[in-house]
PDB file of C-alpha atoms and ligand atoms in Angstrom:
ATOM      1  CA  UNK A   1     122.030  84.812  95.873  1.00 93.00           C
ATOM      2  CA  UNK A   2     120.849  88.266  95.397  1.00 97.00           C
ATOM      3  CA  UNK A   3     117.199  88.898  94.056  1.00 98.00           C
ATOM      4  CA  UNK A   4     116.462  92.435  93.752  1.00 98.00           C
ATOM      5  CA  UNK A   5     112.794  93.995  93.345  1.00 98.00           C
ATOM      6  CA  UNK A   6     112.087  97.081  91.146  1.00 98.00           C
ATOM      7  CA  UNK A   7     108.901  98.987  90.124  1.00 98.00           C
ATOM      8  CA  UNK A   8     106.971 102.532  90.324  1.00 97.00           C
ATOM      9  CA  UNK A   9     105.738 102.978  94.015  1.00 94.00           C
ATOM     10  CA  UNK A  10     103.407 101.113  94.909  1.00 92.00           C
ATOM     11  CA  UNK A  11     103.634  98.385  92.907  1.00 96.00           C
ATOM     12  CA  UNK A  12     103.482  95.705  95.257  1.00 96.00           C
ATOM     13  CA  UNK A  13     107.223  94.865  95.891  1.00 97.00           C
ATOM     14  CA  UNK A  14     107.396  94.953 100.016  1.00 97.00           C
ATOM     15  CA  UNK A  15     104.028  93.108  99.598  1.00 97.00           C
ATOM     16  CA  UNK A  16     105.831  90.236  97.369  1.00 98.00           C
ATOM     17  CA  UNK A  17     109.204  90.687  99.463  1.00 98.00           C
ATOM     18  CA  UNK A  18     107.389  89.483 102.817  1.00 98.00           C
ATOM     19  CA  UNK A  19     106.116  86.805 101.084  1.00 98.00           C
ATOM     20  CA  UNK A  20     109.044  85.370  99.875  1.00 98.00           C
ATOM     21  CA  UNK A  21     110.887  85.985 103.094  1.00 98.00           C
ATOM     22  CA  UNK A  22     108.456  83.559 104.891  1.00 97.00           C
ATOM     23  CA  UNK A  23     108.919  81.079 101.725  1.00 97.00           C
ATOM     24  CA  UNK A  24     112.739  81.081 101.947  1.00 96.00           C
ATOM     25  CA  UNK A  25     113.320  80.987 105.276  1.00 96.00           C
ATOM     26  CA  UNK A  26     110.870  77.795 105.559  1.00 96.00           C
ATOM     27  CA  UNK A  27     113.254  76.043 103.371  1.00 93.00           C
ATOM     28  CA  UNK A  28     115.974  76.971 105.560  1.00 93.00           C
ATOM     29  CA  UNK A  29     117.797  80.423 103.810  1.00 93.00           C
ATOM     30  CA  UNK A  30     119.222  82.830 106.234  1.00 95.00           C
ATOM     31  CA  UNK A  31     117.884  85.606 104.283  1.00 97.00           C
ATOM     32  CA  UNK A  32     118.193  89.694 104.170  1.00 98.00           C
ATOM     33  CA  UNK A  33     116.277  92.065 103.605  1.00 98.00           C
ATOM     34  CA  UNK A  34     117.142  95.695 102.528  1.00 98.00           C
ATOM     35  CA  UNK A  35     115.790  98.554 101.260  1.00 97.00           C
ATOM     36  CA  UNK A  36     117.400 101.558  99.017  1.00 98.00           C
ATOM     37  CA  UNK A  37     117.850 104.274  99.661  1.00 97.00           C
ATOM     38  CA  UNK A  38     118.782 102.953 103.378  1.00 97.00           C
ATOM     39  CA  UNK A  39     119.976 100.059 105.175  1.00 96.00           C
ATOM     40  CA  UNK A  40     122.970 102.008 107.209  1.00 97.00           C
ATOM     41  CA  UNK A  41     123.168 104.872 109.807  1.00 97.00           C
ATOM     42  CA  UNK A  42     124.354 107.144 107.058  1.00 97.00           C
ATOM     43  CA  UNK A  43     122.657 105.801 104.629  1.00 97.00           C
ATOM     44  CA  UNK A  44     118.993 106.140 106.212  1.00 97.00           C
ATOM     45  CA  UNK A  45     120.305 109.663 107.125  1.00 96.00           C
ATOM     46  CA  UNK A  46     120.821 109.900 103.046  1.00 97.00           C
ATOM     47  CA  UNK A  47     116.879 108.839 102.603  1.00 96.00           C
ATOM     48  CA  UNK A  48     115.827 111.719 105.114  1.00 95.00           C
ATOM     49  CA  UNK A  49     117.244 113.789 102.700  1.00 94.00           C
ATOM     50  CA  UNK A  50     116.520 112.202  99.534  1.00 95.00           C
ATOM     51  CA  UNK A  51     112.481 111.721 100.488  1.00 93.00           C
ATOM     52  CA  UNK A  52     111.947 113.598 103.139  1.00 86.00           C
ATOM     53  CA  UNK A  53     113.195 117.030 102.870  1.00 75.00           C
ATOM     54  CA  UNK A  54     111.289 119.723 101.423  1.00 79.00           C
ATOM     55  CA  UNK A  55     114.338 121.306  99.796  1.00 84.00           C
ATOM     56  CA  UNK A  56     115.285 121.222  96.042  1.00 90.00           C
ATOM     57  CA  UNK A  57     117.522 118.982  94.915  1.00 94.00           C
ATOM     58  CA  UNK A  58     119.502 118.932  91.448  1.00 96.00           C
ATOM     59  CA  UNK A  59     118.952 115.891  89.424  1.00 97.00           C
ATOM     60  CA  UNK A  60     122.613 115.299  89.498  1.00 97.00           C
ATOM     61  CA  UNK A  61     122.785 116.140  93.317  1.00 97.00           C
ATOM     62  CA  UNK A  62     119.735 113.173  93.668  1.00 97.00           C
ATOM     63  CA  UNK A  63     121.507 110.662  91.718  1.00 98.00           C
ATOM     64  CA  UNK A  64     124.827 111.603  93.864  1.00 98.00           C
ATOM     65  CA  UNK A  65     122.543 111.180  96.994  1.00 98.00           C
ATOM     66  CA  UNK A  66     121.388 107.555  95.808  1.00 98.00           C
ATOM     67  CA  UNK A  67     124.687 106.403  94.895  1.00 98.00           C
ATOM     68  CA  UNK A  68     126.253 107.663  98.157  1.00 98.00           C
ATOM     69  CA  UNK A  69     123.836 105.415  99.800  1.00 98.00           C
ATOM     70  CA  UNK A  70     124.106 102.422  97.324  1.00 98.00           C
ATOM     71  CA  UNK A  71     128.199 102.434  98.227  1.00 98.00           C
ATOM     72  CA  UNK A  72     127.507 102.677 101.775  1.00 98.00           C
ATOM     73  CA  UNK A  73     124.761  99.734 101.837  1.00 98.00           C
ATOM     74  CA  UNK A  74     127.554  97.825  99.352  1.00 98.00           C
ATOM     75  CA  UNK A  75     130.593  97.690 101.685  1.00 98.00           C
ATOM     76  CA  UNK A  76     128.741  97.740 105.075  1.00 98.00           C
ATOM     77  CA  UNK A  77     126.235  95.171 104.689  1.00 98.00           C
ATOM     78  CA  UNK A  78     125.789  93.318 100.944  1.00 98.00           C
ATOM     79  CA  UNK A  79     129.376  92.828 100.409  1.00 97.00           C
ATOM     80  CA  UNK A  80     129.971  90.478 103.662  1.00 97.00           C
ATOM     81  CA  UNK A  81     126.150  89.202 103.730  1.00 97.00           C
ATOM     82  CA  UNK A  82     127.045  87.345 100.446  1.00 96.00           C
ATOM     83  CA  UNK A  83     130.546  86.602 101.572  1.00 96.00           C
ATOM     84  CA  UNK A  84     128.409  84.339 104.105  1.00 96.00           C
ATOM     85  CA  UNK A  85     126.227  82.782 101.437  1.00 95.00           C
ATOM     86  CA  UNK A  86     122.765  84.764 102.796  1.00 96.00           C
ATOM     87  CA  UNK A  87     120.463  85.062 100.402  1.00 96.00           C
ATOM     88  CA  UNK A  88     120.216  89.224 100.177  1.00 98.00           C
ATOM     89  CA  UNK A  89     116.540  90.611  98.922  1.00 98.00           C
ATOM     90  CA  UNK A  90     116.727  93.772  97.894  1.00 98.00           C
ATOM     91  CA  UNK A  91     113.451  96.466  97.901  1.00 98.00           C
ATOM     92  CA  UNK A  92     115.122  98.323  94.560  1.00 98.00           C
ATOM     93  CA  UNK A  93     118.763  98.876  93.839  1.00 98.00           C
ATOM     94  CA  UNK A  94     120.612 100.281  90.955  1.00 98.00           C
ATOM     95  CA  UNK A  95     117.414 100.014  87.992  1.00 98.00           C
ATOM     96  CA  UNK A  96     115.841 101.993  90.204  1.00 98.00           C
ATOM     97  CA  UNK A  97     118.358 104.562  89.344  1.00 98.00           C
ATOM     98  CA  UNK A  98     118.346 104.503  85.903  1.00 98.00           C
ATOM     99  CA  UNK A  99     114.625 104.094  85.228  1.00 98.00           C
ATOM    100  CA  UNK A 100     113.748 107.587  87.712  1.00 98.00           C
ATOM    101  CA  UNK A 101     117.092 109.617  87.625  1.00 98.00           C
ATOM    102  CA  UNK A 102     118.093 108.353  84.069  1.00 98.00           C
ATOM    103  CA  UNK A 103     114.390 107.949  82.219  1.00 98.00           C
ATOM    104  CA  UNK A 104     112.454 110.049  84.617  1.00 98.00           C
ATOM    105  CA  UNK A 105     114.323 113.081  85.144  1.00 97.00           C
ATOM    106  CA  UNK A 106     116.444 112.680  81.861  1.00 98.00           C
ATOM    107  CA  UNK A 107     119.972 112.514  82.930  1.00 98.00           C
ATOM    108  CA  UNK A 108     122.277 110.994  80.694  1.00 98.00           C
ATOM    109  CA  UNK A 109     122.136 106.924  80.657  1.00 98.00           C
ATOM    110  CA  UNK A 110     125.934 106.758  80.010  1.00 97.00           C
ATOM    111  CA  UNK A 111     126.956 108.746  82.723  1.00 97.00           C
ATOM    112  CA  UNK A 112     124.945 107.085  84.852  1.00 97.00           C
ATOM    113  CA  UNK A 113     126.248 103.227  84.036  1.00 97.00           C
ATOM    114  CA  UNK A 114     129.456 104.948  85.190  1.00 98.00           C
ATOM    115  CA  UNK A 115     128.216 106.152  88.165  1.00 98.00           C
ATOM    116  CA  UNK A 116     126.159 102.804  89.220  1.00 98.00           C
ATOM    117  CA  UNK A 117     129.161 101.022  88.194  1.00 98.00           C
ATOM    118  CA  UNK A 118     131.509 102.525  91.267  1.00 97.00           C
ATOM    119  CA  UNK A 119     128.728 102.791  93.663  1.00 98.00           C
ATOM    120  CA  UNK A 120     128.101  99.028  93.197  1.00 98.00           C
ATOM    121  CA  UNK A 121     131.761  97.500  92.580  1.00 96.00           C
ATOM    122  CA  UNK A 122     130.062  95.629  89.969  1.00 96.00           C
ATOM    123  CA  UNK A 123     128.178  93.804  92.075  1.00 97.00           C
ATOM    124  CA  UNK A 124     124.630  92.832  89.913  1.00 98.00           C
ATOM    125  CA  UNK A 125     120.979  90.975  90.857  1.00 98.00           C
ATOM    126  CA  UNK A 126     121.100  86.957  90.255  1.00 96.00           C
ATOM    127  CA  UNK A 127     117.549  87.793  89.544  1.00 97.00           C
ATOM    128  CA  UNK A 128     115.263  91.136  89.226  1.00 98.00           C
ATOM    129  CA  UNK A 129     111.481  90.708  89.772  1.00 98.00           C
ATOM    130  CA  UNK A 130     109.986  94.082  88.136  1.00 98.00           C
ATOM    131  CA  UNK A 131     106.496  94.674  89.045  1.00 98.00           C
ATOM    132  CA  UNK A 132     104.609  96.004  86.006  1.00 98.00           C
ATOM    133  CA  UNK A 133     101.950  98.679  86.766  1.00 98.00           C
ATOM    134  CA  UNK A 134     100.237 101.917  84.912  1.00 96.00           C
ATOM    135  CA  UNK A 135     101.075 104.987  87.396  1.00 94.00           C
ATOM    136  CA  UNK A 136      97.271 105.482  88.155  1.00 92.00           C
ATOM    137  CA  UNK A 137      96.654 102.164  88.741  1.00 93.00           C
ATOM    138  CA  UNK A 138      99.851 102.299  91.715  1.00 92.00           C
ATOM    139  CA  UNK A 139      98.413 106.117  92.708  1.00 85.00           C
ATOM    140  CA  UNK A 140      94.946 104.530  93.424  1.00 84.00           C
ATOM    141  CA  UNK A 141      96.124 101.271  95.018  1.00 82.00           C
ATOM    142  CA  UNK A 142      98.861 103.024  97.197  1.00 75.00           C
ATOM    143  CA  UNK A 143      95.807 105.976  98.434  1.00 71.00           C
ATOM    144  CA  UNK A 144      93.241 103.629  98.368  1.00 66.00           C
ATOM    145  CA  UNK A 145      91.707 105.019 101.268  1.00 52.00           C
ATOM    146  CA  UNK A 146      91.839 108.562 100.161  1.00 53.00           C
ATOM    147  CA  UNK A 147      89.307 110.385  97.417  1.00 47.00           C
ATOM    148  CA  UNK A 148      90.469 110.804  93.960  1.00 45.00           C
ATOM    149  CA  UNK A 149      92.105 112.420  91.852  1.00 46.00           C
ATOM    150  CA  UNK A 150      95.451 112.704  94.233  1.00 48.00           C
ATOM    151  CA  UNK A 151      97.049 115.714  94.214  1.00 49.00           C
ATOM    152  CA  UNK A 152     100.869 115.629  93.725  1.00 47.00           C
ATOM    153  CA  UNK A 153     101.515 118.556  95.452  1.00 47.00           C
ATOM    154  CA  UNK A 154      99.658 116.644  99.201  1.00 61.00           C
ATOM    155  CA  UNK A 155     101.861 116.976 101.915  1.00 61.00           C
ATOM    156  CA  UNK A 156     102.063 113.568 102.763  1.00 72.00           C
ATOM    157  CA  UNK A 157     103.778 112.679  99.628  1.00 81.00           C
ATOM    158  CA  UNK A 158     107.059 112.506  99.696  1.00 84.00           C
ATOM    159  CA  UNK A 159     110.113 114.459  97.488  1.00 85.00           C
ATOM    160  CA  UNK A 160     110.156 112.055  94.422  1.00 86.00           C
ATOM    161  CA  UNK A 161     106.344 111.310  95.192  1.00 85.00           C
ATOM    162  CA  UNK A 162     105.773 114.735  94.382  1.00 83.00           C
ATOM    163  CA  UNK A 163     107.472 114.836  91.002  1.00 87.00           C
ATOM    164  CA  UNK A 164     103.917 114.142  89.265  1.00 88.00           C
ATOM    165  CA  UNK A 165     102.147 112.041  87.082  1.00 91.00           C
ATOM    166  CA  UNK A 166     104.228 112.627  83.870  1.00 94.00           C
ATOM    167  CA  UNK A 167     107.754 111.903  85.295  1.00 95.00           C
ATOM    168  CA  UNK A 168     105.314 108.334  86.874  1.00 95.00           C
ATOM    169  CA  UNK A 169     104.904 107.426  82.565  1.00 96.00           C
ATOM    170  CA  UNK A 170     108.588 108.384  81.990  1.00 98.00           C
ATOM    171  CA  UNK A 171     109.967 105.942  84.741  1.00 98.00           C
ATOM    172  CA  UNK A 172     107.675 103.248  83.834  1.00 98.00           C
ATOM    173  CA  UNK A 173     108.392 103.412  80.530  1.00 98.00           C
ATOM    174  CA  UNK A 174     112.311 103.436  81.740  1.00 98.00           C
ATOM    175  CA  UNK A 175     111.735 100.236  82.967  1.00 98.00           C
ATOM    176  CA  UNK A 176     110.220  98.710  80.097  1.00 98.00           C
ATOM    177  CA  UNK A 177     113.320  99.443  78.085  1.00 98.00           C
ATOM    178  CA  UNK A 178     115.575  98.231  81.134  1.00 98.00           C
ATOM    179  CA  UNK A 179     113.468  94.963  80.758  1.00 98.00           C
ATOM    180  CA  UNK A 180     114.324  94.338  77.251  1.00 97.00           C
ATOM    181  CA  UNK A 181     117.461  95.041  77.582  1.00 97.00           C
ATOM    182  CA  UNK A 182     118.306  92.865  80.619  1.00 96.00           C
ATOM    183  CA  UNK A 183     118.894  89.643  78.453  1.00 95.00           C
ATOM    184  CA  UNK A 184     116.648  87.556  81.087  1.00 93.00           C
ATOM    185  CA  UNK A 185     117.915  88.864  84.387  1.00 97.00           C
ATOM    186  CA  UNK A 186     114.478  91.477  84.797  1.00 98.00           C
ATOM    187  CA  UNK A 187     111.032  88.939  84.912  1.00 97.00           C
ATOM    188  CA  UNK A 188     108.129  90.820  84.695  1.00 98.00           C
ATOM    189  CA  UNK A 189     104.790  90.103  86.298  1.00 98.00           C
ATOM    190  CA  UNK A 190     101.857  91.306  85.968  1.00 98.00           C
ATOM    191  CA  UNK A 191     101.356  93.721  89.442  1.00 98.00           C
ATOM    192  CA  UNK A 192      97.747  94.224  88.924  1.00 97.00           C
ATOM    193  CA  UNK A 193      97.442  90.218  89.790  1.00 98.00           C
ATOM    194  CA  UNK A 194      96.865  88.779  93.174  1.00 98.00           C
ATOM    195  CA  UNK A 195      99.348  88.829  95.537  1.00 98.00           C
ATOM    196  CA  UNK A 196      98.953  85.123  95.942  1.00 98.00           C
ATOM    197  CA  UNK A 197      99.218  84.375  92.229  1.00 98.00           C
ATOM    198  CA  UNK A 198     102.272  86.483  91.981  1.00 98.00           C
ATOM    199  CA  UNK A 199     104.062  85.273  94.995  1.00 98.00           C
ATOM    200  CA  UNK A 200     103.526  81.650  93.297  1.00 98.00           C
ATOM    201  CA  UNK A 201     104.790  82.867  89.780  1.00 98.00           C
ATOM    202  CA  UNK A 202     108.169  84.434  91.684  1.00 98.00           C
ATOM    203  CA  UNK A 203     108.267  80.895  93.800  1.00 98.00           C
ATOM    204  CA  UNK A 204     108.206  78.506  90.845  1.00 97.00           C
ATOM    205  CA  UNK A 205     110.799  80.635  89.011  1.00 96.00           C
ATOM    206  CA  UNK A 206     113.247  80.984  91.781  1.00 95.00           C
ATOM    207  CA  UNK A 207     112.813  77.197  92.229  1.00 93.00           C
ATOM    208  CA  UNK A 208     113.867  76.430  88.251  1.00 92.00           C
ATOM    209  CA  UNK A 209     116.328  79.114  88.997  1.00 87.00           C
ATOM    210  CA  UNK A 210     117.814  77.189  91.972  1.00 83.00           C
ATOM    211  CA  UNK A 211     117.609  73.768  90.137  1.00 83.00           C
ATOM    212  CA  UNK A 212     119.567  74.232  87.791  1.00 78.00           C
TER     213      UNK A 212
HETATM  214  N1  T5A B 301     114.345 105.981  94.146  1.00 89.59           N
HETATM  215  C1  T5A B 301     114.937 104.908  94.772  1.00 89.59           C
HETATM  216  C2  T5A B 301     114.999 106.671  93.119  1.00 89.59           C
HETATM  217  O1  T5A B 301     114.467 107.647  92.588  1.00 89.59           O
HETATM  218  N2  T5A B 301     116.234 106.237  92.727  1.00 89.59           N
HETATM  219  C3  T5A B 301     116.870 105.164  93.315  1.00 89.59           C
HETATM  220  O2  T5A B 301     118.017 104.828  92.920  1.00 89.59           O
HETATM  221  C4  T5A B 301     116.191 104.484  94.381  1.00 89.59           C
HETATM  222  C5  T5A B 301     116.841 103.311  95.059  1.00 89.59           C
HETATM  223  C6  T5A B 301     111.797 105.092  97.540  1.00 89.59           C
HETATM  224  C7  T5A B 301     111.714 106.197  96.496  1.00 89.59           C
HETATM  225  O3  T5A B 301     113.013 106.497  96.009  1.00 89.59           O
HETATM  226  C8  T5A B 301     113.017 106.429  94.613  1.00 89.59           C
HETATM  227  C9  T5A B 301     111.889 105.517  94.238  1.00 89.59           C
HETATM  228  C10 T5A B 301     110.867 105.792  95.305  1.00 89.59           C
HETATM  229  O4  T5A B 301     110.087 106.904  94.904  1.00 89.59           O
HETATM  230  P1  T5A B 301     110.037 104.059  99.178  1.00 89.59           P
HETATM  231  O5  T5A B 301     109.369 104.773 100.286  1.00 89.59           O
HETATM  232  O6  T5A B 301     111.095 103.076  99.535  1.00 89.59           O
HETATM  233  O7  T5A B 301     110.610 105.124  98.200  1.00 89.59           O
HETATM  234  O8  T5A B 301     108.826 103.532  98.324  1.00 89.59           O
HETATM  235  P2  T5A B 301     108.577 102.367  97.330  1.00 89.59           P
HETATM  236  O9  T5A B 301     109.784 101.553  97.060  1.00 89.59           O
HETATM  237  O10 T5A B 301     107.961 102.931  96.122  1.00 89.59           O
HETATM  238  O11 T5A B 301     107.554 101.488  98.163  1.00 89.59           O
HETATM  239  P3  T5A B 301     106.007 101.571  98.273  1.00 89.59           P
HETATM  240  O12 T5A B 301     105.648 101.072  99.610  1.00 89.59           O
HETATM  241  O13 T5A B 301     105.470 102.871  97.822  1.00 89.59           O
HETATM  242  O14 T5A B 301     105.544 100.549  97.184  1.00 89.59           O
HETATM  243  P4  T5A B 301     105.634  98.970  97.104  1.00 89.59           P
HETATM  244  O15 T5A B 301     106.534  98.398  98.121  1.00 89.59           O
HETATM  245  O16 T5A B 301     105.918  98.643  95.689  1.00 89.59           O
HETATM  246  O17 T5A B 301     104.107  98.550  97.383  1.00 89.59           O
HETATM  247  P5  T5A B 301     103.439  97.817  98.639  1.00 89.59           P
HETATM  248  O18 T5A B 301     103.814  96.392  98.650  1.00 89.59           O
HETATM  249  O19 T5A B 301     103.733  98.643  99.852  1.00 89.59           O
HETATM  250  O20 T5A B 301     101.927  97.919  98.203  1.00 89.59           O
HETATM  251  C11 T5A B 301     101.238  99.148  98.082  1.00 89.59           C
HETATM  252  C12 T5A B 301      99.733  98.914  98.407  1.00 89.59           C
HETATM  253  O21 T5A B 301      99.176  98.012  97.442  1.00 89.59           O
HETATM  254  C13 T5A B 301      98.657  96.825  98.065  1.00 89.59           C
HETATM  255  C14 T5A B 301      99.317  96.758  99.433  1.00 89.59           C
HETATM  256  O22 T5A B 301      98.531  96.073 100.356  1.00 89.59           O
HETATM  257  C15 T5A B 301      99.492  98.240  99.771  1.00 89.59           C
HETATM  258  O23 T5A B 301      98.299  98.746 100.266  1.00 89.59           O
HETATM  259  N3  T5A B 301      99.006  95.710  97.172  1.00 89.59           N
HETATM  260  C16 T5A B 301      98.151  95.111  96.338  1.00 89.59           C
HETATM  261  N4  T5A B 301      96.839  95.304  96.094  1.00 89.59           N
HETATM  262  C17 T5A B 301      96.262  94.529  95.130  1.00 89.59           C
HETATM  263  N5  T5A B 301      96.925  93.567  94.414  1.00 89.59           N
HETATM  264  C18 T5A B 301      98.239  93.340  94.631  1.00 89.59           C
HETATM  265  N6  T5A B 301      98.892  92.426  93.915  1.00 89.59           N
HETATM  266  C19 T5A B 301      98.904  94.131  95.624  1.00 89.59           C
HETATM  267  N7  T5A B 301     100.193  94.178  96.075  1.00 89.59           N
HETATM  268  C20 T5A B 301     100.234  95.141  97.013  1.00 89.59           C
END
């Protein structure tokens, strides 16, 4: 099975992901965990570049950059992890690229499929848990221990982090139109709920899920 987890930063997914870890492996999964962009020698080198470089990068050179990653993650580690029946969590995968590269920074959503198409060989989420939350609502949650209002331009955010508070709306918004377009794979919850309840709302669906 492979349950992927999408939504703005900060909206609770490596939160929810530990959780569910501990709840699948108590029922005896071997289960995965990955992150994108990462997961491989080259492709953490790609997220050095991707978040933490302080160099420009094109739109089309960023979505390049994720999908070199994606491929690498594929055929290294997803592809044989499933071959082996593991359950394989991922902390976002290819939404992720349309909702910031294809809503946020406008790039074209056709030429995109395309793109997410190779990089994944096809390969799609049983099941997407996207974690609804307003951008300011993630900003003060994420920098909860910092004063108000954040400034996008701080130097510990990183590259995309730095993109501001519009491109935030745009991506969200991205995501609300992947939703309802997803014909039931994307569930939405409610991120501004307790971790607890949440956890239980992904744990009683995964369980129907698995049931039938
Ligand atoms: N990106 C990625 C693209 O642009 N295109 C792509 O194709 C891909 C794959 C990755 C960046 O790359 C971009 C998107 C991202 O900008 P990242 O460092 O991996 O960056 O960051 P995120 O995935 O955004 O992870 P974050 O850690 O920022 O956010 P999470 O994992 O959503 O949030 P989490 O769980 O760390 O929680 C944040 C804080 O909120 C608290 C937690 O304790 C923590 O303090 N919290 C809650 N508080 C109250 N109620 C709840 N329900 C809470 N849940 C968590």
């Amino acid at each position: 099975m492979l349950i992927s987890f999408e939504g703005i930063d900060g909206a609770g997914k490596s939160t929810q992901i530990k959780k569910l870890v501990g709840y699948l492996t108590l029922k005896g999964r071997e289960v995965l965990t990955l992150r994108e962009p990462g997961g491989t020698e080259v492709a953490e080198k790609i997220r050095l570049i991707l978040l933490e470089s302080r160099h420009e990068i094109s739109p089309i050179g960023e979505l390049l950059l994720f999908s070199a990653s994606r491929a690498e993650l594929i055929e290294e580690i997803i592809k044989p992890a499933l071959a082996e029946n593991k359950t394989v969590i991922l902390d976002r995968f290819f939404d992720s690229t349309t909702a910031y590269q294809g809503y946020g920074r406008g790039l074209n959503l056709e030429l995109l499929r395309s793109i997410i198409a190779i990089s994944t060989c096809g390969i799609t989420p049983d099941i997407t848990f996207y974690l609804d939350i307003q951008p300011e609502d993630a900003i003060r949650r994420k920098f909860s221990e910092k004063s108000l209002p954040i400034e996008f331009d701080n130097s510990e955010l990183d590259r995309i982090e730095r993109s501001g508070i519009e491109f935030y709306r745009k991506v969200r918004q991205g995501y609300l139109e992947i939703l309802n377009e997803s014909q039931g794979r994307l569930v939405s919850l409610n991120a501004l709920d307790s971790p607890e309840e949440i956890h239980q709302r992904i744990t009683a669906l995964l369980d129907e899920r698995l049931k039938a």
